[in-house]
Amino acid sequence: MMSDLRPSVIGTSLLASLGGFLFGLDIGYIGPIEGFPGFQSSINRGQPLTSAECGLITAIFSLGALIASFPHISSFCNDTMGRRATICLGTLVFLVGVALQATASGFAQILAGRFVAGVAVGALSATVPMYQSEVAPQAWRGTLGATYQWSVTWGILAAFLIDRQVNAYDDWGWRLAIWAQAVPAIILLLGMLAAPRSPRWLALRGRNDEALQTLRQLRSSATGALEEFAEIRAIVEESEKAEKITLSEVFSSHYVRRLAGVGMLVMLLQQLCGMNAFMYYGTVIFEELGLDSGSFNLCAGLVNCIATLPGLLLIDRFGRRNLLLTSGILMMIACVLCGFLGTIFTEPWCATLEGCDPAASRAVPVMAAYGITLSIFLFIASFASGWGPVAWVYCAEIFPLRQRSMALGLTTCTCWFGNYLIAQLTPVLFEEIRFKTFHVFAAFCGLCTLLAYWLPETKGVALEDMQTIFAKKLCATEGPTAPLHSTAKGYTG
Ligand code: BGC
């Protein structure tokens, strides 16, 4: 019921989702800027960057994020310092990263800045969705949590737009695009200082009066707040009796180990299907096609943002598996089309003939360029309404409560590892095998489709009943051995 939802909760959730916006900004801004002559002359003494250098500048961000989202690090920050403090600290670190990047005058400093920003975004990606889910009333948890993924797409779009506005040739354009990221970060920092702490974290730290008071502020009925507080206290008391969860516990049970393997595969394929090749290097690809790369990149960002909405609205109706399956098939078709059209029409047509001038024969026919662009948009729309949001939601709901926090840490780390691989290898692959790169992605989209076909549907299944649908599939009837209690962590859309 809408009356369950207080404006303060909506405001707090949207404010925290700015953490996703920062994630999107960092994904989106770097690709176009690497091609800016002003950027190259500032950080590489006027020499064009090689594809491996571009790959490293892009990818070092994901390495920072991978480290920060490592289960032990993220759970230390979230449980000891608290969710709100971690978001504030993450934002401060992000601002340091912004300053380092925006004032860079060499390769080493831009790498350091990207790494620091990555650490911040990794920490935020492990904290914001959890904070959102803990301040939201149960009936609104999914919808409010989903605003995180949507914010990521808005961030990517905003970054493409800002890059397009600044001057590519002077020493200031690219610096301005990076300084602009400080604005949402400062809003997030100041806003979070005034936002409520997570009631669940307060209860975990034994600050019961504050926990109850916060719940009274966040919930529309005083009795509802009291009931929720009693539930949280029961879970906290139970968790105090049991030993602290460790990573080895995740691996010691057949069932959870295999389930964690499935979750990690889902997140790895979400990255290896190649979406971020377009998000990071869209401008390079559109340039190859002889198109106005800035405008087409912007359209790609727009398609991503708009197509995320149906995914979020359909996930509880059409089901996770159906969305993943349809999205996997469409992404594969789009990649195959893109690879074939690109290979046929962008390779110099006279390459095998004597006296061929490859540059002169490379012009891509307009219809072919539009055909490839349409397949790219088809790919992006299919990812945005399927594998993009659904992979996060699926992983957040399949694990037993007790192991959920650690297992989700593992799947988030895997996601950043895949992100790193795509960021680092795409420019090198594209230089070496050009549009055949999309055949590699098509193969991974094929694996996405096969996995989606195998995965059980989780729509409408209670969290406690997941074991009944997975145990048989995983040939592991041995369930989680320890009592079910833990704090859900990671994306909970
Ligand atoms: C992925 C990101 C990707 C974004 C695009 C997210 O679900 O994890 O890697 O850049 O979607 O919208």
Short mmCIF file of C-alpha atoms and ligand atoms in Angstrom, two decimals:
data_model
loop_
_atom_site.label_atom_id
_atom_site.label_comp_id
_atom_site.label_asym_id
_atom_site.label_seq_id
_atom_site.Cartn_x
_atom_site.Cartn_y
_atom_site.Cartn_z
CA MET A 1 0.00 0.00 0.00
CA MET A 2 1.22 3.46 -0.93
CA SER A 3 0.25 4.70 2.54
CA ASP A 4 3.03 2.45 3.97
CA LEU A 5 5.55 4.59 2.24
CA ARG A 6 6.65 7.79 3.92
CA PRO A 7 8.16 10.57 1.76
CA SER A 8 11.21 10.50 4.04
CA VAL A 9 11.85 6.85 3.07
CA ILE A 10 11.52 7.61 -0.65
CA GLY A 11 13.84 10.62 -0.21
CA THR A 12 16.42 8.60 1.77
CA SER A 13 16.39 5.77 -0.79
CA LEU A 14 16.72 8.09 -3.76
CA LEU A 15 19.49 10.00 -2.00
CA ALA A 16 21.42 6.78 -1.34
CA SER A 17 20.88 5.68 -4.94
CA LEU A 18 23.20 8.55 -5.89
CA GLY A 19 25.87 5.95 -5.02
CA GLY A 20 24.71 4.08 -8.16
CA PHE A 21 24.79 7.35 -10.09
CA LEU A 22 28.49 7.78 -9.19
CA PHE A 23 29.12 4.18 -10.37
CA GLY A 24 27.46 5.02 -13.71
CA LEU A 25 29.38 8.30 -14.08
CA ASP A 26 32.67 6.48 -13.73
CA ILE A 27 31.71 3.77 -16.22
CA GLY A 28 30.45 6.27 -18.76
CA TYR A 29 32.88 9.18 -18.70
CA ILE A 30 36.20 7.45 -19.36
CA GLY A 31 35.79 5.93 -22.87
CA PRO A 32 35.04 9.15 -24.77
CA ILE A 33 37.69 11.06 -22.81
CA GLU A 34 40.45 8.61 -23.69
CA GLY A 35 39.95 9.74 -27.29
CA PHE A 36 40.16 13.47 -26.45
CA PRO A 37 43.32 15.09 -27.92
CA GLY A 38 43.39 17.40 -24.85
CA PHE A 39 43.45 14.40 -22.51
CA GLN A 40 46.18 12.64 -24.46
CA SER A 41 48.40 15.71 -24.56
CA SER A 42 47.91 16.34 -20.84
CA ILE A 43 48.64 12.86 -19.58
CA ASN A 44 50.70 11.33 -22.36
CA ARG A 45 52.80 14.26 -23.60
CA GLY A 46 50.68 14.63 -26.71
CA GLN A 47 51.21 11.01 -27.83
CA PRO A 48 48.11 8.98 -28.70
CA LEU A 49 47.37 6.32 -26.09
CA THR A 50 47.86 2.73 -27.21
CA SER A 51 44.89 0.38 -26.90
CA ALA A 52 46.61 -1.42 -23.99
CA GLU A 53 47.09 1.91 -22.16
CA CYS A 54 43.43 2.83 -22.73
CA GLY A 55 42.47 -0.61 -21.43
CA LEU A 56 44.58 -0.15 -18.30
CA ILE A 57 43.18 3.32 -17.51
CA THR A 58 39.65 1.97 -17.84
CA ALA A 59 40.24 -1.33 -16.08
CA ILE A 60 42.18 -0.20 -13.02
CA PHE A 61 38.91 1.25 -11.75
CA SER A 62 37.37 -2.24 -11.61
CA LEU A 63 40.43 -3.56 -9.76
CA GLY A 64 39.91 -0.94 -7.03
CA ALA A 65 36.21 -1.87 -6.86
CA LEU A 66 37.04 -5.58 -6.72
CA ILE A 67 39.27 -5.06 -3.68
CA ALA A 68 36.76 -2.88 -1.82
CA SER A 69 33.88 -5.28 -2.43
CA PHE A 70 35.85 -8.27 -1.13
CA PRO A 71 33.57 -9.93 1.47
CA HIS A 72 35.86 -9.38 4.47
CA ILE A 73 36.52 -5.72 3.69
CA SER A 74 32.93 -4.79 2.91
CA SER A 75 31.52 -6.63 5.91
CA PHE A 76 34.07 -4.98 8.23
CA CYS A 77 33.04 -1.50 6.99
CA ASN A 78 29.32 -2.20 7.03
CA ASP A 79 29.12 -4.02 10.33
CA THR A 80 31.73 -2.13 12.35
CA MET A 81 31.51 1.41 11.02
CA GLY A 82 27.91 1.14 9.90
CA ARG A 83 26.13 1.53 6.59
CA ARG A 84 25.67 5.31 6.74
CA ALA A 85 29.29 5.93 7.78
CA THR A 86 30.54 3.61 5.00
CA ILE A 87 28.52 5.55 2.42
CA CYS A 88 29.96 8.85 3.77
CA LEU A 89 33.50 7.44 3.79
CA GLY A 90 33.05 5.92 0.32
CA THR A 91 31.89 9.32 -0.97
CA LEU A 92 34.87 11.09 0.62
CA VAL A 93 37.23 8.57 -1.01
CA PHE A 94 35.39 9.13 -4.29
CA LEU A 95 36.07 12.89 -3.96
CA VAL A 96 39.78 12.16 -3.43
CA GLY A 97 39.68 10.01 -6.59
CA VAL A 98 37.98 12.85 -8.49
CA ALA A 99 40.61 15.37 -7.36
CA LEU A 100 43.47 13.01 -8.27
CA GLN A 101 42.06 12.37 -11.75
CA ALA A 102 41.02 15.94 -12.50
CA THR A 103 44.46 17.36 -11.62
CA ALA A 104 46.46 14.56 -13.29
CA SER A 105 49.39 15.59 -15.41
CA GLY A 106 50.74 12.11 -16.12
CA PHE A 107 49.85 8.50 -16.64
CA ALA A 108 50.64 7.40 -13.06
CA GLN A 109 48.35 9.98 -11.45
CA ILE A 110 45.37 9.21 -13.68
CA LEU A 111 45.83 5.51 -12.87
CA ALA A 112 46.01 6.29 -9.13
CA GLY A 113 42.89 8.45 -9.37
CA ARG A 114 40.92 5.81 -11.26
CA PHE A 115 41.99 3.16 -8.73
CA VAL A 116 40.90 5.30 -5.75
CA ALA A 117 37.55 6.10 -7.41
CA GLY A 118 37.13 2.36 -8.04
CA VAL A 119 37.72 1.56 -4.36
CA ALA A 120 35.01 4.10 -3.48
CA VAL A 121 32.49 2.78 -6.01
CA GLY A 122 33.19 -0.83 -4.97
CA ALA A 123 32.46 0.05 -1.33
CA LEU A 124 29.32 1.95 -2.32
CA SER A 125 28.11 -0.94 -4.50
CA ALA A 126 28.32 -3.30 -1.52
CA THR A 127 26.62 -0.87 0.89
CA VAL A 128 24.01 1.33 -0.80
CA PRO A 129 21.59 -1.46 -1.85
CA MET A 130 21.79 -2.97 1.63
CA TYR A 131 21.15 0.40 3.30
CA GLN A 132 18.20 1.00 0.94
CA SER A 133 16.70 -2.39 1.74
CA GLU A 134 17.07 -1.79 5.49
CA VAL A 135 15.33 1.58 5.58
CA ALA A 136 12.55 0.48 3.21
CA PRO A 137 9.31 -1.11 4.46
CA GLN A 138 9.11 -4.76 3.41
CA ALA A 139 6.45 -4.26 0.71
CA TRP A 140 8.59 -1.64 -1.03
CA ARG A 141 11.99 -3.25 -0.65
CA GLY A 142 12.22 -4.53 -4.24
CA THR A 143 11.10 -1.34 -5.94
CA LEU A 144 13.23 0.97 -3.81
CA GLY A 145 16.25 -1.32 -4.14
CA ALA A 146 15.83 -1.34 -7.91
CA THR A 147 16.36 2.42 -8.03
CA TYR A 148 20.05 1.61 -7.54
CA GLN A 149 20.40 -0.14 -10.94
CA TRP A 150 18.34 2.56 -12.59
CA SER A 151 20.63 5.22 -11.12
CA VAL A 152 23.63 3.42 -12.62
CA THR A 153 22.08 3.83 -16.09
CA TRP A 154 21.26 7.51 -15.43
CA GLY A 155 24.88 8.03 -14.34
CA ILE A 156 26.18 6.49 -17.58
CA LEU A 157 23.82 8.69 -19.61
CA ALA A 158 24.82 11.85 -17.70
CA ALA A 159 28.53 11.05 -18.24
CA PHE A 160 28.01 10.65 -22.01
CA LEU A 161 26.14 13.96 -22.03
CA ILE A 162 28.79 15.84 -20.05
CA ASP A 163 31.62 14.44 -22.22
CA ARG A 164 29.76 15.71 -25.25
CA GLN A 165 29.46 19.22 -23.84
CA VAL A 166 33.09 19.79 -22.87
CA ASN A 167 35.84 20.73 -25.29
CA ALA A 168 37.80 17.72 -26.50
CA TYR A 169 40.80 19.76 -27.55
CA ASP A 170 41.78 21.96 -24.65
CA ASP A 171 43.45 20.95 -21.41
CA TRP A 172 40.31 21.85 -19.46
CA GLY A 173 37.46 20.00 -21.13
CA TRP A 174 38.22 16.57 -19.74
CA ARG A 175 39.15 17.98 -16.33
CA LEU A 176 35.79 19.72 -16.14
CA ALA A 177 33.98 16.46 -16.97
CA ILE A 178 35.74 14.84 -14.00
CA TRP A 179 35.20 17.77 -11.61
CA ALA A 180 31.47 17.60 -12.49
CA GLN A 181 31.36 14.22 -10.72
CA ALA A 182 32.09 16.00 -7.45
CA VAL A 183 28.63 17.65 -7.50
CA PRO A 184 26.48 14.50 -6.95
CA ALA A 185 29.17 13.17 -4.59
CA ILE A 186 28.94 16.28 -2.38
CA ILE A 187 25.12 16.11 -2.43
CA LEU A 188 25.34 12.45 -1.38
CA LEU A 189 27.84 13.20 1.38
CA LEU A 190 25.93 16.14 2.89
CA GLY A 191 22.60 14.35 2.46
CA MET A 192 23.83 11.19 4.15
CA LEU A 193 25.12 13.16 7.14
CA ALA A 194 21.52 14.17 7.74
CA ALA A 195 19.96 10.80 6.76
CA PRO A 196 18.90 8.21 9.36
CA ARG A 197 21.20 5.35 10.32
CA SER A 198 20.06 1.87 9.39
CA PRO A 199 17.75 0.65 12.21
CA ARG A 200 19.07 -2.88 11.76
CA TRP A 201 22.67 -1.78 12.23
CA LEU A 202 21.71 0.22 15.34
CA ALA A 203 20.08 -2.90 16.79
CA LEU A 204 23.15 -4.97 15.88
CA ARG A 205 25.30 -2.54 17.89
CA GLY A 206 22.92 -2.77 20.85
CA ARG A 207 21.64 0.81 20.35
CA ASN A 208 18.05 -0.31 20.75
CA ASP A 209 16.46 3.00 21.75
CA GLU A 210 17.90 4.72 18.69
CA ALA A 211 16.85 1.79 16.48
CA LEU A 212 13.24 2.04 17.66
CA GLN A 213 13.21 5.80 17.37
CA THR A 214 14.54 5.60 13.78
CA LEU A 215 11.92 3.01 12.85
CA ARG A 216 9.20 5.30 14.26
CA GLN A 217 10.47 8.08 11.99
CA LEU A 218 10.57 5.81 8.95
CA ARG A 219 7.32 3.87 9.31
CA SER A 220 3.79 5.19 8.92
CA SER A 221 2.39 3.36 11.95
CA ALA A 222 3.83 3.22 15.46
CA THR A 223 2.61 -0.37 15.95
CA GLY A 224 4.23 -1.40 12.66
CA ALA A 225 7.50 0.14 13.83
CA LEU A 226 7.29 -1.74 17.13
CA GLU A 227 6.57 -5.07 15.40
CA GLU A 228 9.47 -4.61 13.00
CA PHE A 229 11.75 -3.71 15.88
CA ALA A 230 10.73 -6.92 17.69
CA GLU A 231 11.53 -8.97 14.55
CA ILE A 232 14.93 -7.31 14.17
CA ARG A 233 15.74 -7.90 17.85
CA ALA A 234 14.81 -11.59 17.53
CA ILE A 235 17.15 -12.03 14.56
CA VAL A 236 19.94 -10.10 16.28
CA GLU A 237 19.60 -12.16 19.46
CA GLU A 238 19.73 -15.38 17.48
CA SER A 239 22.80 -14.21 15.58
CA GLU A 240 24.53 -13.28 18.84
CA LYS A 241 24.21 -16.90 20.00
CA ALA A 242 25.81 -18.39 16.91
CA GLU A 243 29.43 -18.16 15.85
CA LYS A 244 30.45 -15.46 13.43
CA ILE A 245 29.98 -16.48 9.80
CA THR A 246 33.19 -17.10 7.89
CA LEU A 247 34.00 -17.55 4.24
CA SER A 248 35.02 -21.17 4.85
CA GLU A 249 31.48 -21.89 6.05
CA VAL A 250 30.23 -20.97 2.57
CA PHE A 251 32.59 -23.53 1.07
CA SER A 252 32.08 -26.27 3.66
CA SER A 253 28.47 -27.05 2.63
CA HIS A 254 28.01 -28.82 -0.72
CA TYR A 255 24.78 -26.99 -1.32
CA VAL A 256 25.97 -23.45 -0.56
CA ARG A 257 29.27 -24.01 -2.37
CA ARG A 258 27.48 -25.05 -5.55
CA LEU A 259 24.91 -22.31 -5.21
CA ALA A 260 27.72 -19.76 -4.78
CA GLY A 261 29.27 -21.19 -7.96
CA VAL A 262 25.97 -20.59 -9.80
CA GLY A 263 25.75 -17.00 -8.47
CA MET A 264 29.34 -16.28 -9.45
CA LEU A 265 28.73 -17.68 -12.93
CA VAL A 266 25.64 -15.50 -13.30
CA MET A 267 27.59 -12.35 -12.39
CA LEU A 268 30.62 -13.31 -14.48
CA LEU A 269 28.46 -13.88 -17.56
CA GLN A 270 26.59 -10.64 -16.88
CA GLN A 271 29.93 -8.97 -17.56
CA LEU A 272 31.45 -11.27 -20.22
CA CYS A 273 28.40 -10.90 -22.49
CA GLY A 274 30.06 -7.62 -23.45
CA MET A 275 27.66 -4.86 -22.32
CA ASN A 276 30.49 -2.77 -20.94
CA ALA A 277 32.35 -2.96 -24.24
CA PHE A 278 29.64 -0.56 -25.46
CA MET A 279 29.48 1.44 -22.23
CA TYR A 280 33.27 1.93 -22.06
CA TYR A 281 34.20 1.99 -25.74
CA GLY A 282 31.00 2.94 -27.60
CA THR A 283 32.61 6.06 -29.06
CA VAL A 284 35.50 4.05 -30.55
CA ILE A 285 33.03 1.65 -32.19
CA PHE A 286 30.78 4.40 -33.58
CA GLU A 287 33.84 6.25 -34.87
CA GLU A 288 34.90 3.12 -36.75
CA LEU A 289 31.50 3.18 -38.41
CA GLY A 290 32.07 6.74 -39.56
CA LEU A 291 29.18 8.04 -37.42
CA ASP A 292 28.96 11.05 -35.10
CA SER A 293 30.28 9.09 -32.15
CA GLY A 294 29.16 11.58 -29.48
CA SER A 295 25.51 11.60 -30.60
CA PHE A 296 25.30 7.86 -31.12
CA ASN A 297 26.96 7.15 -27.80
CA LEU A 298 24.39 9.38 -26.16
CA CYS A 299 21.58 7.43 -27.88
CA ALA A 300 23.14 4.21 -26.54
CA GLY A 301 23.02 5.65 -23.00
CA LEU A 302 19.41 6.67 -23.53
CA VAL A 303 18.42 3.22 -24.80
CA ASN A 304 20.09 1.66 -21.74
CA CYS A 305 18.26 3.96 -19.36
CA ILE A 306 14.81 3.63 -20.94
CA ALA A 307 15.01 -0.14 -21.52
CA THR A 308 15.83 -0.77 -17.85
CA LEU A 309 12.29 0.28 -16.87
CA PRO A 310 10.38 -2.61 -18.53
CA GLY A 311 12.88 -5.02 -16.96
CA LEU A 312 12.14 -3.66 -13.50
CA LEU A 313 8.38 -3.70 -14.10
CA LEU A 314 8.28 -7.19 -15.66
CA ILE A 315 10.58 -9.02 -13.26
CA ASP A 316 7.79 -10.01 -10.87
CA ARG A 317 5.29 -10.82 -13.66
CA PHE A 318 7.20 -12.39 -16.54
CA GLY A 319 9.67 -14.06 -14.17
CA ARG A 320 13.47 -13.94 -13.81
CA ARG A 321 14.22 -16.98 -15.96
CA ASN A 322 12.04 -15.85 -18.88
CA LEU A 323 13.63 -12.40 -18.86
CA LEU A 324 17.15 -13.87 -18.73
CA LEU A 325 16.35 -16.34 -21.49
CA THR A 326 14.78 -13.80 -23.86
CA SER A 327 17.50 -11.28 -23.13
CA GLY A 328 20.27 -13.89 -23.69
CA ILE A 329 18.84 -14.96 -27.07
CA LEU A 330 18.36 -11.37 -28.29
CA MET A 331 21.84 -10.33 -27.13
CA MET A 332 23.33 -13.29 -28.98
CA ILE A 333 21.46 -12.45 -32.21
CA ALA A 334 22.55 -8.80 -31.89
CA CYS A 335 26.21 -9.76 -31.38
CA VAL A 336 26.21 -12.19 -34.32
CA LEU A 337 24.67 -9.49 -36.56
CA CYS A 338 27.10 -6.88 -35.34
CA GLY A 339 30.08 -9.20 -35.87
CA PHE A 340 29.03 -10.26 -39.40
CA LEU A 341 28.01 -6.84 -40.66
CA GLY A 342 31.08 -5.25 -39.09
CA THR A 343 33.46 -7.83 -40.52
CA ILE A 344 31.95 -7.65 -44.01
CA PHE A 345 31.59 -3.89 -44.24
CA THR A 346 34.41 -2.41 -42.19
CA GLU A 347 37.34 -4.52 -43.42
CA PRO A 348 39.08 -2.90 -46.41
CA TRP A 349 37.23 -4.58 -49.34
CA CYS A 350 40.34 -4.69 -51.54
CA ALA A 351 42.65 -6.09 -48.85
CA THR A 352 43.67 -9.05 -51.01
CA LEU A 353 44.20 -7.05 -54.19
CA GLU A 354 47.49 -5.62 -55.30
CA GLY A 355 47.85 -1.86 -54.89
CA CYS A 356 44.99 -1.70 -52.41
CA ASP A 357 44.77 1.49 -50.35
CA PRO A 358 43.07 0.20 -47.17
CA ALA A 359 42.28 3.68 -45.89
CA ALA A 360 40.46 4.62 -49.07
CA SER A 361 38.50 1.39 -49.27
CA ARG A 362 37.50 1.35 -45.63
CA ALA A 363 34.56 3.77 -45.74
CA VAL A 364 31.57 1.93 -44.28
CA PRO A 365 28.39 2.13 -46.40
CA VAL A 366 25.82 4.22 -44.55
CA MET A 367 23.19 1.47 -44.54
CA ALA A 368 25.68 -1.01 -43.08
CA ALA A 369 26.71 1.51 -40.39
CA TYR A 370 23.03 1.96 -39.44
CA GLY A 371 22.48 -1.81 -39.49
CA ILE A 372 25.37 -2.33 -37.07
CA THR A 373 24.14 0.54 -34.91
CA LEU A 374 20.66 -0.99 -34.75
CA SER A 375 22.11 -4.31 -33.64
CA ILE A 376 24.13 -2.49 -30.97
CA PHE A 377 20.95 -0.79 -29.71
CA LEU A 378 19.13 -4.14 -29.79
CA PHE A 379 21.93 -5.63 -27.65
CA ILE A 380 21.84 -2.76 -25.15
CA ALA A 381 18.04 -2.81 -24.84
CA SER A 382 18.06 -6.59 -24.34
CA PHE A 383 20.73 -6.39 -21.63
CA ALA A 384 19.04 -3.47 -19.89
CA SER A 385 15.70 -5.24 -19.63
CA GLY A 386 17.13 -8.65 -18.74
CA TRP A 387 20.65 -9.62 -17.70
CA GLY A 388 21.40 -6.11 -16.36
CA PRO A 389 18.93 -5.86 -13.47
CA VAL A 390 17.87 -9.52 -13.20
CA ALA A 391 21.36 -10.91 -12.51
CA TRP A 392 21.61 -8.72 -9.38
CA VAL A 393 18.11 -9.54 -8.19
CA TYR A 394 18.59 -13.30 -8.75
CA CYS A 395 21.84 -13.42 -6.78
CA ALA A 396 20.35 -11.42 -3.93
CA GLU A 397 17.54 -13.93 -3.39
CA ILE A 398 18.98 -17.41 -3.89
CA PHE A 399 21.28 -17.75 -0.84
CA PRO A 400 20.29 -18.99 2.61
CA LEU A 401 20.06 -16.04 5.00
CA ARG A 402 23.00 -17.04 7.16
CA GLN A 403 25.48 -17.31 4.27
CA ARG A 404 23.92 -14.57 2.16
CA SER A 405 26.22 -11.77 3.16
CA MET A 406 29.44 -13.69 2.40
CA ALA A 407 28.09 -15.39 -0.72
CA LEU A 408 26.89 -12.05 -2.09
CA GLY A 409 30.31 -10.59 -1.40
CA LEU A 410 31.72 -13.34 -3.62
CA THR A 411 29.26 -12.71 -6.45
CA THR A 412 29.89 -8.93 -6.32
CA CYS A 413 33.65 -9.52 -6.46
CA THR A 414 33.18 -11.82 -9.46
CA CYS A 415 31.17 -9.11 -11.18
CA TRP A 416 34.03 -6.62 -10.75
CA PHE A 417 36.53 -9.22 -11.96
CA GLY A 418 34.50 -9.70 -15.16
CA ASN A 419 34.19 -5.93 -15.46
CA TYR A 420 38.00 -5.71 -15.25
CA LEU A 421 38.47 -8.33 -17.99
CA ILE A 422 36.12 -6.54 -20.40
CA ALA A 423 37.62 -3.12 -19.69
CA GLN A 424 41.19 -4.37 -20.17
CA LEU A 425 40.75 -6.74 -23.08
CA THR A 426 38.13 -5.10 -25.32
CA PRO A 427 40.41 -2.42 -26.86
CA VAL A 428 43.15 -4.99 -27.47
CA LEU A 429 40.70 -7.49 -29.01
CA PHE A 430 39.08 -4.78 -31.10
CA GLU A 431 42.46 -3.74 -32.45
CA GLU A 432 43.48 -7.31 -33.22
CA ILE A 433 40.33 -8.94 -34.55
CA ARG A 434 38.11 -5.88 -34.99
CA PHE A 435 34.40 -6.69 -35.35
CA LYS A 436 35.03 -10.41 -34.83
CA THR A 437 35.27 -9.34 -31.17
CA PHE A 438 31.47 -9.48 -31.19
CA HIS A 439 31.57 -13.14 -32.13
CA VAL A 440 33.46 -13.71 -28.88
CA PHE A 441 30.71 -11.86 -27.02
CA ALA A 442 28.09 -13.83 -28.99
CA ALA A 443 29.63 -17.03 -27.63
CA PHE A 444 29.31 -15.72 -24.06
CA CYS A 445 25.71 -14.63 -24.79
CA GLY A 446 25.14 -18.24 -25.91
CA LEU A 447 26.41 -19.40 -22.51
CA CYS A 448 24.12 -16.82 -20.85
CA THR A 449 21.18 -18.37 -22.73
CA LEU A 450 22.13 -21.94 -21.80
CA LEU A 451 22.54 -20.98 -18.15
CA ALA A 452 19.21 -19.13 -18.18
CA TYR A 453 17.57 -22.26 -19.65
CA TRP A 454 18.98 -24.33 -16.78
CA LEU A 455 18.25 -21.89 -13.95
CA PRO A 456 15.11 -22.50 -11.91
CA GLU A 457 12.48 -19.75 -11.74
CA THR A 458 12.52 -17.90 -8.42
CA LYS A 459 9.57 -15.58 -9.02
CA GLY A 460 7.08 -15.89 -6.19
CA VAL A 461 9.28 -18.36 -4.26
CA ALA A 462 9.72 -17.42 -0.58
CA LEU A 463 13.35 -16.86 0.39
CA GLU A 464 13.11 -19.74 2.85
CA ASP A 465 11.92 -22.11 0.08
CA MET A 466 14.78 -21.51 -2.35
CA GLN A 467 16.47 -24.64 -1.10
CA THR A 468 13.62 -26.85 -2.28
CA ILE A 469 14.00 -25.65 -5.88
CA PHE A 470 17.80 -25.58 -5.96
CA ALA A 471 18.81 -28.69 -4.00
CA LYS A 472 17.67 -31.09 -6.74
CA LYS A 473 19.12 -28.99 -9.55
CA LEU A 474 22.48 -28.86 -7.81
CA CYS A 475 22.42 -32.54 -6.86
CA ALA A 476 23.13 -31.40 -3.32
CA THR A 477 20.39 -32.26 -0.90
CA GLU A 478 22.54 -31.30 2.08
CA GLY A 479 21.25 -27.85 2.99
CA PRO A 480 22.73 -25.06 5.03
CA THR A 481 23.76 -26.55 8.36
CA ALA A 482 23.70 -23.51 10.59
CA PRO A 483 20.66 -21.55 11.78
CA LEU A 484 19.20 -19.10 9.32
CA HIS A 485 20.11 -15.62 10.37
CA SER A 486 22.15 -12.93 8.81
CA THR A 487 22.01 -9.51 7.36
CA ALA A 488 21.11 -9.47 3.69
CA LYS A 489 23.82 -7.73 1.78
CA GLY A 490 24.32 -6.62 -1.78
CA TYR A 491 21.70 -5.76 -4.32
CA THR A 492 18.25 -6.59 -3.11
CA GLY A 493 16.10 -5.28 -5.91
C1 BGC B 1 26.29 -3.90 -14.67
C2 BGC B 1 27.31 -2.86 -15.07
C3 BGC B 1 26.84 -2.17 -16.32
C4 BGC B 1 25.48 -1.57 -16.09
C5 BGC B 1 24.95 -0.98 -17.37
C6 BGC B 1 24.98 -3.22 -14.44
O1 BGC B 1 24.02 -4.17 -14.08
O2 BGC B 1 26.71 -4.59 -13.51
O3 BGC B 1 28.55 -3.47 -15.26
O4 BGC B 1 27.73 -1.16 -16.70
O5 BGC B 1 24.57 -2.56 -15.63
O6 BGC B 1 23.72 -0.37 -17.17
#
